[in-house]
Amino acid sequence: MSLPFRPFRRRRRGSVAIEAAMAIPAMLIVFGAISQVMITAQARVHLEQAAYAAARSALVYKCPDLNLIDLLRSSVSILRPTECMRNKAALDREAQRRAEDAARWALIAAAPTTGSAAGRGCPQVPAAVELMTGRDQIMGRNRAVENAICYVFEPGNVTVTLDWDRSLLAQLNGKTEVPITATVTFNFPLSTPFRRFIYDGRRGDGTYFKTATATVTLL
C-alpha cells in the first residue's frame, strides 16, 4: 500500500536538503554579522577605559601648562623654577610614554590572542607577560597573553594624544585646575567574514583592522 508514496517521499527529502543548503549560508552571514557587532562593542568598552586610564596618568605625570596670571602674581616662581620649568620636555616625554602604556594595559583584553603580531616582529615585553601570568607555565594561556601584549605594543596599533586646556580665558580666570583631554586611537583586528566590507586598513600579511577613537576629559 505504501509503494505509491515512495517517490513523493524521495522528492520531499530532496526539497528539504535543497532548502537547508540555501538556508545555511544565510544563517552563517547573520551569525557573522552578530559576532562582529559584539566584538566591536566589546572593543569600544575597552577603548573608553583606555582613554580614561591615559587621562588619569597624564594628570599625575604631565607638566601643567604655564599659567600667565600666576607668573605675574608671583615672582617666586621665576626666582625658584620648578622641576617642570627646568626639564619640561623630558618630563612630558615620560608622561606621554606612561599614558601610552596605561592605554595599552587597558586594551590587552581587546587585543587578539593569535600570533599575527608576533609574526610581524612586534616588540617583546617580558615584564608585562610575567606580571599577568606570574610563575605559572600554562603554555596555551601564556602564549595567548604574549600575543595580546605583543599586539598592543606593536607600533601604530595604539596612539595617545594629550592636550591641556590652553585657552586664554581659562588662564585669565585664574584656574588652578586645568582639564586634560586624552584621545586614544586603537586599530582593533577584524576576524569575521565581514572584515572585507568594513575594514579601515589591511596589513601586508593579509590581516584587517578597524580604527576606533575614544576621548575622555578629566579635571
Short mmCIF file of N, CA and C in Angstrom, two decimals, residues 65-126:
data_model
loop_
_atom_site.label_atom_id
_atom_site.label_comp_id
_atom_site.label_asym_id
_atom_site.label_seq_id
_atom_site.Cartn_x
_atom_site.Cartn_y
_atom_site.Cartn_z
N ASP A 65 50.55 73.33 31.97
CA ASP A 65 50.91 74.48 31.15
C ASP A 65 51.25 75.68 32.04
N LEU A 66 52.10 76.54 31.54
CA LEU A 66 52.49 77.74 32.26
C LEU A 66 51.30 78.68 32.37
N ASN A 67 50.97 79.06 33.60
CA ASN A 67 49.85 79.97 33.83
C ASN A 67 50.37 81.40 33.89
N LEU A 68 49.98 82.23 32.94
CA LEU A 68 50.49 83.59 32.85
C LEU A 68 50.09 84.43 34.05
N ILE A 69 48.91 84.23 34.55
CA ILE A 69 48.44 85.01 35.70
C ILE A 69 49.27 84.70 36.94
N ASP A 70 49.55 83.43 37.17
CA ASP A 70 50.35 83.06 38.33
C ASP A 70 51.76 83.63 38.24
N LEU A 71 52.32 83.66 37.02
CA LEU A 71 53.66 84.22 36.87
C LEU A 71 53.67 85.71 37.17
N LEU A 72 52.62 86.40 36.76
CA LEU A 72 52.56 87.84 37.01
C LEU A 72 52.33 88.14 38.49
N ARG A 73 51.60 87.25 39.16
CA ARG A 73 51.28 87.49 40.57
C ARG A 73 52.44 87.14 41.51
N SER A 74 53.28 86.24 41.10
CA SER A 74 54.33 85.76 42.00
C SER A 74 55.67 85.78 41.31
N SER A 75 56.62 86.43 41.95
CA SER A 75 57.99 86.44 41.42
C SER A 75 58.77 85.24 41.92
N VAL A 76 58.23 84.53 42.92
CA VAL A 76 58.94 83.38 43.46
C VAL A 76 59.06 82.29 42.41
N SER A 77 58.03 82.13 41.58
CA SER A 77 58.06 81.10 40.56
C SER A 77 59.15 81.35 39.54
N ILE A 78 59.55 82.61 39.39
CA ILE A 78 60.63 82.93 38.46
C ILE A 78 61.98 82.73 39.14
N LEU A 79 62.07 83.14 40.42
CA LEU A 79 63.33 83.01 41.15
C LEU A 79 63.63 81.57 41.51
N ARG A 80 62.58 80.78 41.77
CA ARG A 80 62.74 79.38 42.12
C ARG A 80 61.95 78.51 41.15
N PRO A 81 62.48 78.29 39.99
CA PRO A 81 61.74 77.49 38.99
C PRO A 81 61.53 76.06 39.45
N THR A 82 60.40 75.50 39.11
CA THR A 82 60.08 74.12 39.46
C THR A 82 60.79 73.16 38.51
N GLU A 83 60.68 71.86 38.86
CA GLU A 83 61.30 70.84 38.00
C GLU A 83 60.68 70.86 36.61
N CYS A 84 59.38 71.12 36.51
CA CYS A 84 58.74 71.19 35.20
C CYS A 84 59.28 72.36 34.37
N MET A 85 59.60 73.46 35.03
CA MET A 85 60.17 74.59 34.30
C MET A 85 61.57 74.28 33.80
N ARG A 86 62.35 73.55 34.61
CA ARG A 86 63.73 73.27 34.23
C ARG A 86 63.84 72.15 33.19
N ASN A 87 62.95 71.17 33.26
CA ASN A 87 63.12 69.98 32.42
C ASN A 87 61.79 69.54 31.83
N LYS A 88 61.01 70.48 31.32
CA LYS A 88 59.64 70.20 30.88
C LYS A 88 59.60 69.21 29.72
N ALA A 89 60.49 69.36 28.74
CA ALA A 89 60.43 68.50 27.56
C ALA A 89 60.64 67.03 27.92
N ALA A 90 61.64 66.76 28.76
CA ALA A 90 61.92 65.37 29.14
C ALA A 90 60.80 64.79 29.99
N LEU A 91 60.27 65.60 30.90
CA LEU A 91 59.18 65.12 31.75
C LEU A 91 57.91 64.86 30.94
N ASP A 92 57.65 65.69 29.95
CA ASP A 92 56.47 65.48 29.11
C ASP A 92 56.61 64.23 28.25
N ARG A 93 57.83 63.96 27.80
CA ARG A 93 58.05 62.72 27.03
C ARG A 93 57.79 61.49 27.91
N GLU A 94 58.25 61.55 29.15
CA GLU A 94 58.00 60.44 30.06
C GLU A 94 56.51 60.31 30.38
N ALA A 95 55.82 61.45 30.54
CA ALA A 95 54.38 61.42 30.78
C ALA A 95 53.64 60.83 29.59
N GLN A 96 54.09 61.15 28.38
CA GLN A 96 53.47 60.58 27.18
C GLN A 96 53.65 59.07 27.15
N ARG A 97 54.84 58.61 27.48
CA ARG A 97 55.12 57.18 27.49
C ARG A 97 54.24 56.46 28.51
N ARG A 98 54.12 57.05 29.69
CA ARG A 98 53.31 56.44 30.73
C ARG A 98 51.83 56.39 30.33
N ALA A 99 51.35 57.45 29.70
CA ALA A 99 49.95 57.47 29.27
C ALA A 99 49.70 56.42 28.19
N GLU A 100 50.65 56.25 27.28
CA GLU A 100 50.50 55.23 26.25
C GLU A 100 50.50 53.83 26.87
N ASP A 101 51.38 53.61 27.83
CA ASP A 101 51.41 52.30 28.50
C ASP A 101 50.10 52.04 29.25
N ALA A 102 49.56 53.09 29.90
CA ALA A 102 48.29 52.91 30.61
C ALA A 102 47.17 52.52 29.65
N ALA A 103 47.16 53.16 28.48
CA ALA A 103 46.15 52.81 27.47
C ALA A 103 46.34 51.39 26.95
N ARG A 104 47.59 51.01 26.74
CA ARG A 104 47.86 49.67 26.23
C ARG A 104 47.42 48.59 27.23
N TRP A 105 47.68 48.82 28.51
CA TRP A 105 47.26 47.84 29.51
C TRP A 105 45.76 47.66 29.50
N ALA A 106 45.03 48.75 29.31
CA ALA A 106 43.57 48.66 29.28
C ALA A 106 43.06 47.96 28.04
N LEU A 107 43.86 47.94 26.98
CA LEU A 107 43.41 47.37 25.70
C LEU A 107 43.87 45.92 25.50
N ILE A 108 44.63 45.37 26.43
CA ILE A 108 45.09 43.99 26.27
C ILE A 108 43.91 43.04 26.14
N ALA A 109 42.84 43.31 26.88
CA ALA A 109 41.67 42.42 26.83
C ALA A 109 40.98 42.46 25.48
N ALA A 110 41.18 43.54 24.71
CA ALA A 110 40.56 43.65 23.40
C ALA A 110 41.49 43.23 22.27
N ALA A 111 42.71 42.88 22.60
CA ALA A 111 43.70 42.52 21.57
C ALA A 111 43.55 41.06 21.16
N PRO A 112 43.96 40.71 19.95
CA PRO A 112 43.83 39.32 19.50
C PRO A 112 44.86 38.43 20.19
N THR A 113 44.51 37.18 20.39
CA THR A 113 45.42 36.23 21.00
C THR A 113 46.12 35.36 19.97
N THR A 114 45.89 35.65 18.69
CA THR A 114 46.59 34.92 17.63
C THR A 114 48.01 35.47 17.50
N GLY A 115 48.84 34.76 16.77
CA GLY A 115 50.23 35.16 16.64
C GLY A 115 50.53 36.04 15.46
N SER A 116 49.52 36.76 14.94
CA SER A 116 49.76 37.60 13.76
C SER A 116 50.75 38.71 14.05
N ALA A 117 50.59 39.39 15.19
CA ALA A 117 51.51 40.49 15.52
C ALA A 117 52.92 39.98 15.74
N ALA A 118 53.04 38.82 16.41
CA ALA A 118 54.37 38.24 16.63
C ALA A 118 55.03 37.88 15.31
N GLY A 119 54.23 37.44 14.35
CA GLY A 119 54.77 37.13 13.03
C GLY A 119 55.28 38.36 12.30
N ARG A 120 54.74 39.53 12.65
CA ARG A 120 55.21 40.77 12.02
C ARG A 120 56.41 41.37 12.75
N GLY A 121 56.84 40.74 13.86
CA GLY A 121 58.01 41.21 14.57
C GLY A 121 57.74 42.30 15.57
N CYS A 122 56.65 42.18 16.34
CA CYS A 122 56.32 43.19 17.34
C CYS A 122 57.31 43.10 18.50
N PRO A 123 57.44 44.18 19.28
CA PRO A 123 58.38 44.16 20.41
C PRO A 123 57.90 43.23 21.52
N GLN A 124 58.85 42.56 22.15
CA GLN A 124 58.54 41.68 23.27
C GLN A 124 58.62 42.46 24.58
N VAL A 125 57.66 42.19 25.47
CA VAL A 125 57.62 42.87 26.77
C VAL A 125 57.55 41.78 27.84
N PRO A 126 58.69 41.17 28.18
CA PRO A 126 58.68 40.06 29.15
C PRO A 126 58.13 40.45 30.51
#
